[in-house]
Amino acid sequence: MKKTTDKNGGAKKYGPHTKPYQYYKSSKPEGAAAKPASGIGSNEILKEIATSSRTRDIIRKHGFTFKKSLGQNFLINSDVLDQIIAAAGLDETRGALEVGPGIGSLTERLAKAAGKVASVEIDKRLLPILEDVLSPYENVNVVHSDILKTDLQQLWKEQFSGLAGVSVVANLPYYVTTPIIMKLLEERLPLENIVVMVQKEVALRMAAKPGGKDFGSLSIAVQYYCEPELVCIVPGKAFIPAPNVESAVIKLKRRLEPAVSVPDEAKFFQVVQTAFAQRRKTLANNLAALSGKDRKGELADLLLACDIKPERRAETLSLQEFARVCDALTRSGMLV
């Protein structure tokens, strides 16, 4: 893995963004899974990063200190990595986008499973560590950037052109999980799967069915674009440092078409957000924020015409029912 810059000597930049994106890039042709580079001792190659001893050695060697503000927890459980890689369905013709590689425990596995890996890391202190530990793998690019400020369409063209498919595979920072997931989905990237480690409660919300306490606006947003599947629950002891909460790996299989057909996605999600604004209120009371209190009677009739009782709560509605409500509100002029 070699450090590269643009032809003018500066760090690469994507699209309209002014933030520099620095690479550690290999010269190996794309389309073949990584093989360890020659000249590396066999013991070093075989000693996996995702162990307590190797992780602590790497941290000591580089004098790394954790930043709580970045939600840094390094995975040290090989069995969990096995399940992540299996769920991702990678091969030599496919690529993987990783968000927050940390010291490279998952990156190492991705390099062995995929034809190309691009890992986006916000913490510049980790770049020399990644350059060191990933040096045996010739198909990994590390991009120094904030994923939420990255032009992902341009990154796709730069990193994954010509591949049969690309999946996002990552141990996500918990404090920005939802913004990252929504950015990946809303940008309509040509994704196959999103396989991510998140806080358990968030995974349960993504996979929740209507009628349960975990079902909410996040459930609908994710299930509109994807089919969720809970892969495994991960205890805190699987990380260094150990978080105070349980984690979970969830697989989001991208749908070829959204789960429901709506004429205006922005209006659909506006209705969803409004319906869940106060969970203890009825659907009619929450949606009155859109129709106006003077039209509550008309709103109740509209819901009944959609075969939905006004006293129901938002968490009991299916995606199909939300689509009907959105369409009816739009046609009535209550939603503009």
Short mmCIF file of C-alpha atoms in Angstrom, two decimals:
data_model
loop_
_atom_site.label_atom_id
_atom_site.label_comp_id
_atom_site.label_asym_id
_atom_site.label_seq_id
_atom_site.Cartn_x
_atom_site.Cartn_y
_atom_site.Cartn_z
CA MET A 1 0.00 0.00 0.00
CA LYS A 2 1.68 3.18 -1.22
CA LYS A 3 1.04 6.82 -0.45
CA THR A 4 0.05 8.82 -3.56
CA THR A 5 -0.89 12.41 -4.32
CA ASP A 6 -2.20 14.15 -7.41
CA LYS A 7 0.04 15.20 -10.26
CA ASN A 8 0.45 18.71 -8.79
CA GLY A 9 1.83 17.27 -5.59
CA GLY A 10 -1.21 18.06 -3.48
CA ALA A 11 -3.69 15.75 -1.87
CA LYS A 12 -6.50 14.50 -4.08
CA LYS A 13 -9.88 16.19 -3.85
CA TYR A 14 -13.36 14.99 -4.77
CA GLY A 15 -15.88 17.09 -6.66
CA PRO A 16 -16.96 20.39 -5.09
CA HIS A 17 -15.55 19.57 -1.69
CA THR A 18 -12.50 21.41 -0.44
CA LYS A 19 -11.43 18.86 2.15
CA PRO A 20 -8.27 16.97 1.10
CA TYR A 21 -8.57 13.24 0.53
CA GLN A 22 -5.27 11.50 1.02
CA TYR A 23 -4.61 8.02 -0.32
CA TYR A 24 -2.48 5.04 0.46
CA LYS A 25 -2.79 3.27 -2.85
CA SER A 26 -1.39 0.10 -4.37
CA SER A 27 -0.12 -0.41 -7.89
CA LYS A 28 -1.78 -3.83 -8.25
CA PRO A 29 -4.35 -4.18 -11.06
CA GLU A 30 -7.94 -4.29 -9.86
CA GLY A 31 -10.04 -7.44 -9.91
CA ALA A 32 -7.92 -9.82 -7.84
CA ALA A 33 -8.10 -10.42 -4.13
CA ALA A 34 -5.02 -9.47 -2.16
CA LYS A 35 -2.08 -11.73 -1.57
CA PRO A 36 0.47 -10.85 1.10
CA ALA A 37 3.45 -9.04 -0.35
CA SER A 38 6.75 -10.87 -0.53
CA GLY A 39 9.40 -10.13 2.05
CA ILE A 40 7.02 -10.15 5.01
CA GLY A 41 7.74 -12.73 7.68
CA SER A 42 5.23 -15.58 7.74
CA ASN A 43 4.62 -15.17 11.48
CA GLU A 44 3.71 -11.52 10.97
CA ILE A 45 1.29 -12.38 8.17
CA LEU A 46 -0.44 -15.13 10.14
CA LYS A 47 -0.88 -13.06 13.29
CA GLU A 48 -4.27 -11.47 12.74
CA ILE A 49 -4.87 -7.86 13.74
CA ALA A 50 -8.19 -8.70 15.42
CA THR A 51 -6.72 -10.20 18.57
CA SER A 52 -6.30 -8.57 21.95
CA SER A 53 -2.51 -9.03 21.95
CA ARG A 54 -1.89 -7.77 18.41
CA THR A 55 -4.23 -4.81 18.86
CA ARG A 56 -2.49 -3.78 22.08
CA ASP A 57 0.92 -4.21 20.41
CA ILE A 58 -0.11 -1.93 17.54
CA ILE A 59 -1.51 0.69 19.91
CA ARG A 60 1.70 0.67 21.99
CA LYS A 61 3.99 0.71 18.98
CA HIS A 62 2.38 3.84 17.55
CA GLY A 63 1.54 5.53 20.85
CA PHE A 64 -2.10 5.73 19.86
CA THR A 65 -4.69 7.11 22.29
CA PHE A 66 -8.44 6.74 21.81
CA LYS A 67 -10.67 9.72 21.11
CA LYS A 68 -14.02 9.24 22.77
CA SER A 69 -15.49 11.94 20.53
CA LEU A 70 -14.85 9.72 17.49
CA GLY A 71 -16.45 6.62 19.02
CA GLN A 72 -13.33 4.49 18.55
CA ASN A 73 -13.69 0.84 19.57
CA PHE A 74 -11.46 -1.72 17.84
CA LEU A 75 -12.89 -5.18 17.14
CA ILE A 76 -10.83 -8.08 18.53
CA ASN A 77 -13.16 -11.02 17.87
CA SER A 78 -12.29 -13.22 14.90
CA ASP A 79 -15.62 -15.08 14.94
CA VAL A 80 -17.53 -11.83 14.52
CA LEU A 81 -15.30 -10.91 11.59
CA ASP A 82 -16.08 -14.30 10.03
CA GLN A 83 -19.80 -13.53 10.20
CA ILE A 84 -19.36 -10.04 8.78
CA ILE A 85 -17.37 -11.27 5.80
CA ALA A 86 -19.77 -14.16 5.14
CA ALA A 87 -22.76 -11.79 5.19
CA ALA A 88 -21.10 -9.37 2.76
CA GLY A 89 -20.86 -11.96 -0.02
CA LEU A 90 -17.60 -10.63 -1.45
CA ASP A 91 -15.33 -12.20 -4.05
CA GLU A 92 -12.47 -11.20 -6.34
CA THR A 93 -14.81 -9.40 -8.76
CA ARG A 94 -16.38 -7.21 -6.08
CA GLY A 95 -15.36 -4.21 -4.02
CA ALA A 96 -15.90 -3.08 -0.45
CA LEU A 97 -16.27 0.41 0.97
CA GLU A 98 -15.29 0.57 4.63
CA VAL A 99 -16.10 3.50 6.92
CA GLY A 100 -13.83 3.98 9.92
CA PRO A 101 -11.20 1.24 9.52
CA GLY A 102 -9.54 2.03 12.85
CA ILE A 103 -6.30 0.01 12.95
CA GLY A 104 -7.40 -2.29 10.13
CA SER A 105 -8.79 -5.45 11.74
CA LEU A 106 -11.77 -5.60 9.38
CA THR A 107 -9.80 -4.04 6.52
CA GLU A 108 -7.37 -6.94 6.63
CA ARG A 109 -10.22 -9.43 6.18
CA LEU A 110 -11.80 -7.37 3.42
CA ALA A 111 -8.49 -7.26 1.55
CA LYS A 112 -8.43 -11.06 1.51
CA ALA A 113 -12.07 -11.40 0.44
CA ALA A 114 -12.60 -8.63 -2.13
CA GLY A 115 -10.96 -7.47 -5.32
CA LYS A 116 -10.75 -3.85 -4.15
CA VAL A 117 -11.14 -2.10 -0.80
CA ALA A 118 -11.53 1.62 -0.15
CA SER A 119 -11.46 2.59 3.53
CA VAL A 120 -12.53 6.09 4.60
CA GLU A 121 -10.92 7.27 7.84
CA ILE A 122 -11.45 10.67 9.48
CA ASP A 123 -8.66 10.41 12.10
CA LYS A 124 -5.32 11.31 10.50
CA ARG A 125 -3.47 9.76 13.45
CA LEU A 126 -4.54 6.34 12.18
CA LEU A 127 -3.09 6.79 8.68
CA PRO A 128 0.50 5.75 9.51
CA ILE A 129 -0.84 2.79 11.50
CA LEU A 130 -2.94 1.64 8.55
CA GLU A 131 0.00 2.14 6.19
CA ASP A 132 2.07 -0.09 8.46
CA VAL A 133 -0.36 -2.93 9.21
CA LEU A 134 -1.87 -3.11 5.73
CA SER A 135 1.42 -3.02 3.83
CA PRO A 136 1.13 -6.73 2.85
CA TYR A 137 -2.12 -6.08 0.99
CA GLU A 138 -1.96 -4.52 -2.43
CA ASN A 139 -5.64 -3.87 -3.14
CA VAL A 140 -6.44 -1.42 -0.33
CA ASN A 141 -6.82 2.36 -0.60
CA VAL A 142 -7.20 4.42 2.56
CA VAL A 143 -9.01 7.71 2.01
CA HIS A 144 -8.50 10.40 4.64
CA SER A 145 -11.89 12.06 4.88
CA ASP A 146 -15.10 12.60 6.81
CA ILE A 147 -17.55 10.19 5.14
CA LEU A 148 -20.42 12.65 5.64
CA LYS A 149 -18.54 15.27 3.58
CA THR A 150 -17.34 12.89 0.89
CA ASP A 151 -18.67 13.02 -2.66
CA LEU A 152 -19.56 9.32 -2.81
CA GLN A 153 -20.57 9.37 -6.47
CA GLN A 154 -17.09 10.57 -7.40
CA LEU A 155 -15.45 8.15 -4.98
CA TRP A 156 -17.34 5.31 -6.67
CA LYS A 157 -15.99 6.31 -10.07
CA GLU A 158 -12.45 6.64 -8.75
CA GLN A 159 -12.36 3.47 -6.65
CA PHE A 160 -14.80 0.89 -7.98
CA SER A 161 -15.04 1.31 -11.74
CA GLY A 162 -15.37 -1.98 -13.60
CA LEU A 163 -16.24 -4.15 -10.61
CA ALA A 164 -19.19 -6.55 -10.63
CA GLY A 165 -20.62 -5.05 -7.44
CA VAL A 166 -19.79 -3.07 -4.31
CA SER A 167 -20.92 -3.44 -0.70
CA VAL A 168 -20.40 -1.23 2.33
CA VAL A 169 -18.82 -3.26 5.14
CA ALA A 170 -17.94 -1.40 8.32
CA ASN A 171 -17.77 -1.11 12.08
CA LEU A 172 -19.54 2.24 12.20
CA PRO A 173 -18.92 4.95 14.79
CA TYR A 174 -22.08 4.78 16.88
CA TYR A 175 -22.50 8.52 17.31
CA VAL A 176 -23.06 9.03 13.55
CA THR A 177 -24.60 5.70 12.54
CA THR A 178 -27.94 7.03 11.29
CA PRO A 179 -26.53 9.97 9.26
CA ILE A 180 -24.04 7.62 7.57
CA ILE A 181 -26.68 4.99 6.75
CA MET A 182 -29.07 7.58 5.35
CA LYS A 183 -26.35 9.23 3.26
CA LEU A 184 -25.47 5.85 1.74
CA LEU A 185 -29.12 5.11 0.94
CA GLU A 186 -30.28 8.53 -0.23
CA GLU A 187 -27.41 8.99 -2.69
CA ARG A 188 -28.68 6.01 -4.72
CA LEU A 189 -25.28 4.41 -4.95
CA PRO A 190 -25.07 1.13 -6.91
CA LEU A 191 -24.79 -0.91 -3.72
CA GLU A 192 -25.39 -4.62 -3.28
CA ASN A 193 -25.31 -4.81 0.51
CA ILE A 194 -24.61 -2.75 3.58
CA VAL A 195 -23.17 -4.93 6.34
CA VAL A 196 -22.40 -2.88 9.42
CA MET A 197 -21.71 -3.13 13.13
CA VAL A 198 -23.97 -0.74 15.02
CA GLN A 199 -25.38 -0.34 18.52
CA LYS A 200 -27.82 -3.20 19.17
CA GLU A 201 -30.78 -0.90 19.79
CA VAL A 202 -30.22 0.78 16.41
CA ALA A 203 -30.04 -2.57 14.61
CA LEU A 204 -33.29 -3.66 16.25
CA ARG A 205 -34.96 -0.45 15.10
CA MET A 206 -33.77 -0.95 11.53
CA ALA A 207 -35.14 -4.49 11.41
CA ALA A 208 -38.34 -3.88 13.42
CA LYS A 209 -41.78 -4.82 12.11
CA PRO A 210 -44.92 -2.66 12.42
CA GLY A 211 -46.62 -2.91 15.80
CA GLY A 212 -43.50 -3.24 17.93
CA LYS A 213 -41.94 -0.65 20.22
CA ASP A 214 -38.80 -0.50 18.07
CA PHE A 215 -40.65 0.32 14.84
CA GLY A 216 -40.22 3.95 13.86
CA SER A 217 -39.15 6.38 11.18
CA LEU A 218 -35.69 4.79 10.92
CA SER A 219 -37.30 1.38 10.34
CA ILE A 220 -39.35 2.78 7.48
CA ALA A 221 -36.45 4.69 5.92
CA VAL A 222 -34.20 1.62 5.93
CA GLN A 223 -36.89 -0.82 4.80
CA TYR A 224 -37.99 1.51 2.01
CA TYR A 225 -34.59 1.01 0.39
CA CYS A 226 -33.42 -2.35 1.81
CA GLU A 227 -34.30 -5.75 3.23
CA PRO A 228 -32.79 -5.90 6.74
CA GLU A 229 -31.40 -9.06 8.32
CA LEU A 230 -29.91 -9.25 11.81
CA VAL A 231 -26.65 -11.21 11.56
CA CYS A 232 -25.44 -11.44 15.17
CA ILE A 233 -25.35 -9.75 18.57
CA VAL A 234 -21.88 -8.70 19.76
CA PRO A 235 -20.95 -8.21 23.44
CA GLY A 236 -18.83 -5.31 24.64
CA LYS A 237 -15.87 -7.59 25.41
CA ALA A 238 -15.38 -8.09 21.66
CA PHE A 239 -13.81 -4.61 21.49
CA ILE A 240 -10.91 -2.58 22.83
CA PRO A 241 -11.93 -0.49 24.68
CA ALA A 242 -15.14 -2.31 25.62
CA PRO A 243 -18.23 -0.13 25.07
CA ASN A 244 -20.95 0.03 27.71
CA VAL A 245 -23.59 -1.23 25.28
CA GLU A 246 -24.13 -4.35 23.21
CA SER A 247 -23.60 -4.16 19.48
CA ALA A 248 -25.07 -5.99 16.51
CA VAL A 249 -24.14 -6.75 12.93
CA ILE A 250 -26.97 -6.06 10.49
CA LYS A 251 -27.14 -6.75 6.76
CA LEU A 252 -29.16 -4.39 4.57
CA LYS A 253 -29.74 -5.94 1.15
CA ARG A 254 -30.42 -3.16 -1.32
CA ARG A 255 -33.76 -3.49 -3.11
CA LEU A 256 -33.80 -3.17 -6.89
CA GLU A 257 -36.84 -0.91 -6.44
CA PRO A 258 -38.17 0.79 -3.28
CA ALA A 259 -40.55 -1.26 -1.16
CA VAL A 260 -43.48 1.00 -2.08
CA SER A 261 -44.14 3.28 -5.02
CA VAL A 262 -44.58 6.93 -4.09
CA PRO A 263 -44.70 9.91 -6.48
CA ASP A 264 -42.60 12.11 -4.18
CA GLU A 265 -40.12 10.57 -1.73
CA ALA A 266 -39.57 13.83 0.12
CA LYS A 267 -43.30 14.10 0.88
CA PHE A 268 -43.47 10.43 1.86
CA PHE A 269 -40.74 10.84 4.45
CA GLN A 270 -42.25 14.14 5.62
CA VAL A 271 -45.47 12.27 6.42
CA VAL A 272 -43.52 9.52 8.20
CA GLN A 273 -41.53 11.97 10.32
CA THR A 274 -44.66 13.92 11.23
CA ALA A 275 -46.58 10.76 12.13
CA PHE A 276 -43.84 9.72 14.57
CA ALA A 277 -43.25 13.20 16.00
CA GLN A 278 -44.91 12.22 19.31
CA ARG A 279 -45.23 8.47 19.61
CA ARG A 280 -47.98 8.53 22.26
CA LYS A 281 -50.26 10.64 20.11
CA THR A 282 -52.68 9.15 17.61
CA LEU A 283 -51.96 9.26 13.90
CA ALA A 284 -54.68 11.87 13.37
CA ASN A 285 -53.34 14.16 16.10
CA ASN A 286 -49.79 14.04 14.76
CA LEU A 287 -50.82 14.53 11.12
CA ALA A 288 -52.89 17.56 12.10
CA ALA A 289 -49.57 19.40 12.01
CA LEU A 290 -49.76 18.99 8.21
CA SER A 291 -53.47 19.50 7.63
CA GLY A 292 -54.09 22.20 10.23
CA LYS A 293 -56.34 21.84 13.27
CA ASP A 294 -59.27 23.38 11.41
CA ARG A 295 -59.27 20.38 9.03
CA LYS A 296 -59.07 17.59 11.63
CA GLY A 297 -62.49 16.28 10.69
CA GLU A 298 -61.53 16.16 7.03
CA LEU A 299 -58.27 14.43 7.98
CA ALA A 300 -60.15 11.77 9.95
CA ASP A 301 -62.39 11.09 6.95
CA LEU A 302 -59.34 10.88 4.70
CA LEU A 303 -57.72 8.26 6.96
CA LEU A 304 -60.92 6.23 7.06
CA ALA A 305 -61.05 6.35 3.26
CA CYS A 306 -57.55 4.81 3.33
CA ASP A 307 -58.97 2.04 5.57
CA ILE A 308 -56.97 3.39 8.52
CA LYS A 309 -58.61 4.29 11.83
CA PRO A 310 -57.63 7.82 12.94
CA GLU A 311 -56.95 6.64 16.51
CA ARG A 312 -54.20 4.26 15.42
CA ARG A 313 -50.62 5.14 16.27
CA ALA A 314 -47.87 5.51 13.68
CA GLU A 315 -45.94 2.42 14.78
CA THR A 316 -48.87 0.20 13.72
CA LEU A 317 -48.84 1.30 10.07
CA SER A 318 -47.06 -0.63 7.33
CA LEU A 319 -45.03 1.04 4.58
CA GLN A 320 -47.92 0.40 2.19
CA GLU A 321 -50.34 2.19 4.52
CA PHE A 322 -48.00 5.16 4.86
CA ALA A 323 -47.80 5.33 1.07
CA ARG A 324 -51.62 5.43 0.83
CA VAL A 325 -51.83 8.18 3.45
CA CYS A 326 -49.17 10.24 1.69
CA ASP A 327 -50.95 9.92 -1.65
CA ALA A 328 -54.30 10.88 -0.13
CA LEU A 329 -52.86 13.88 1.73
CA THR A 330 -51.20 15.10 -1.46
CA ARG A 331 -54.36 14.76 -3.56
CA SER A 332 -56.42 16.53 -0.89
CA GLY A 333 -54.10 19.53 -0.87
CA MET A 334 -53.25 19.08 2.81
CA LEU A 335 -49.67 18.19 1.91
CA VAL A 336 -47.91 20.66 -0.33
#
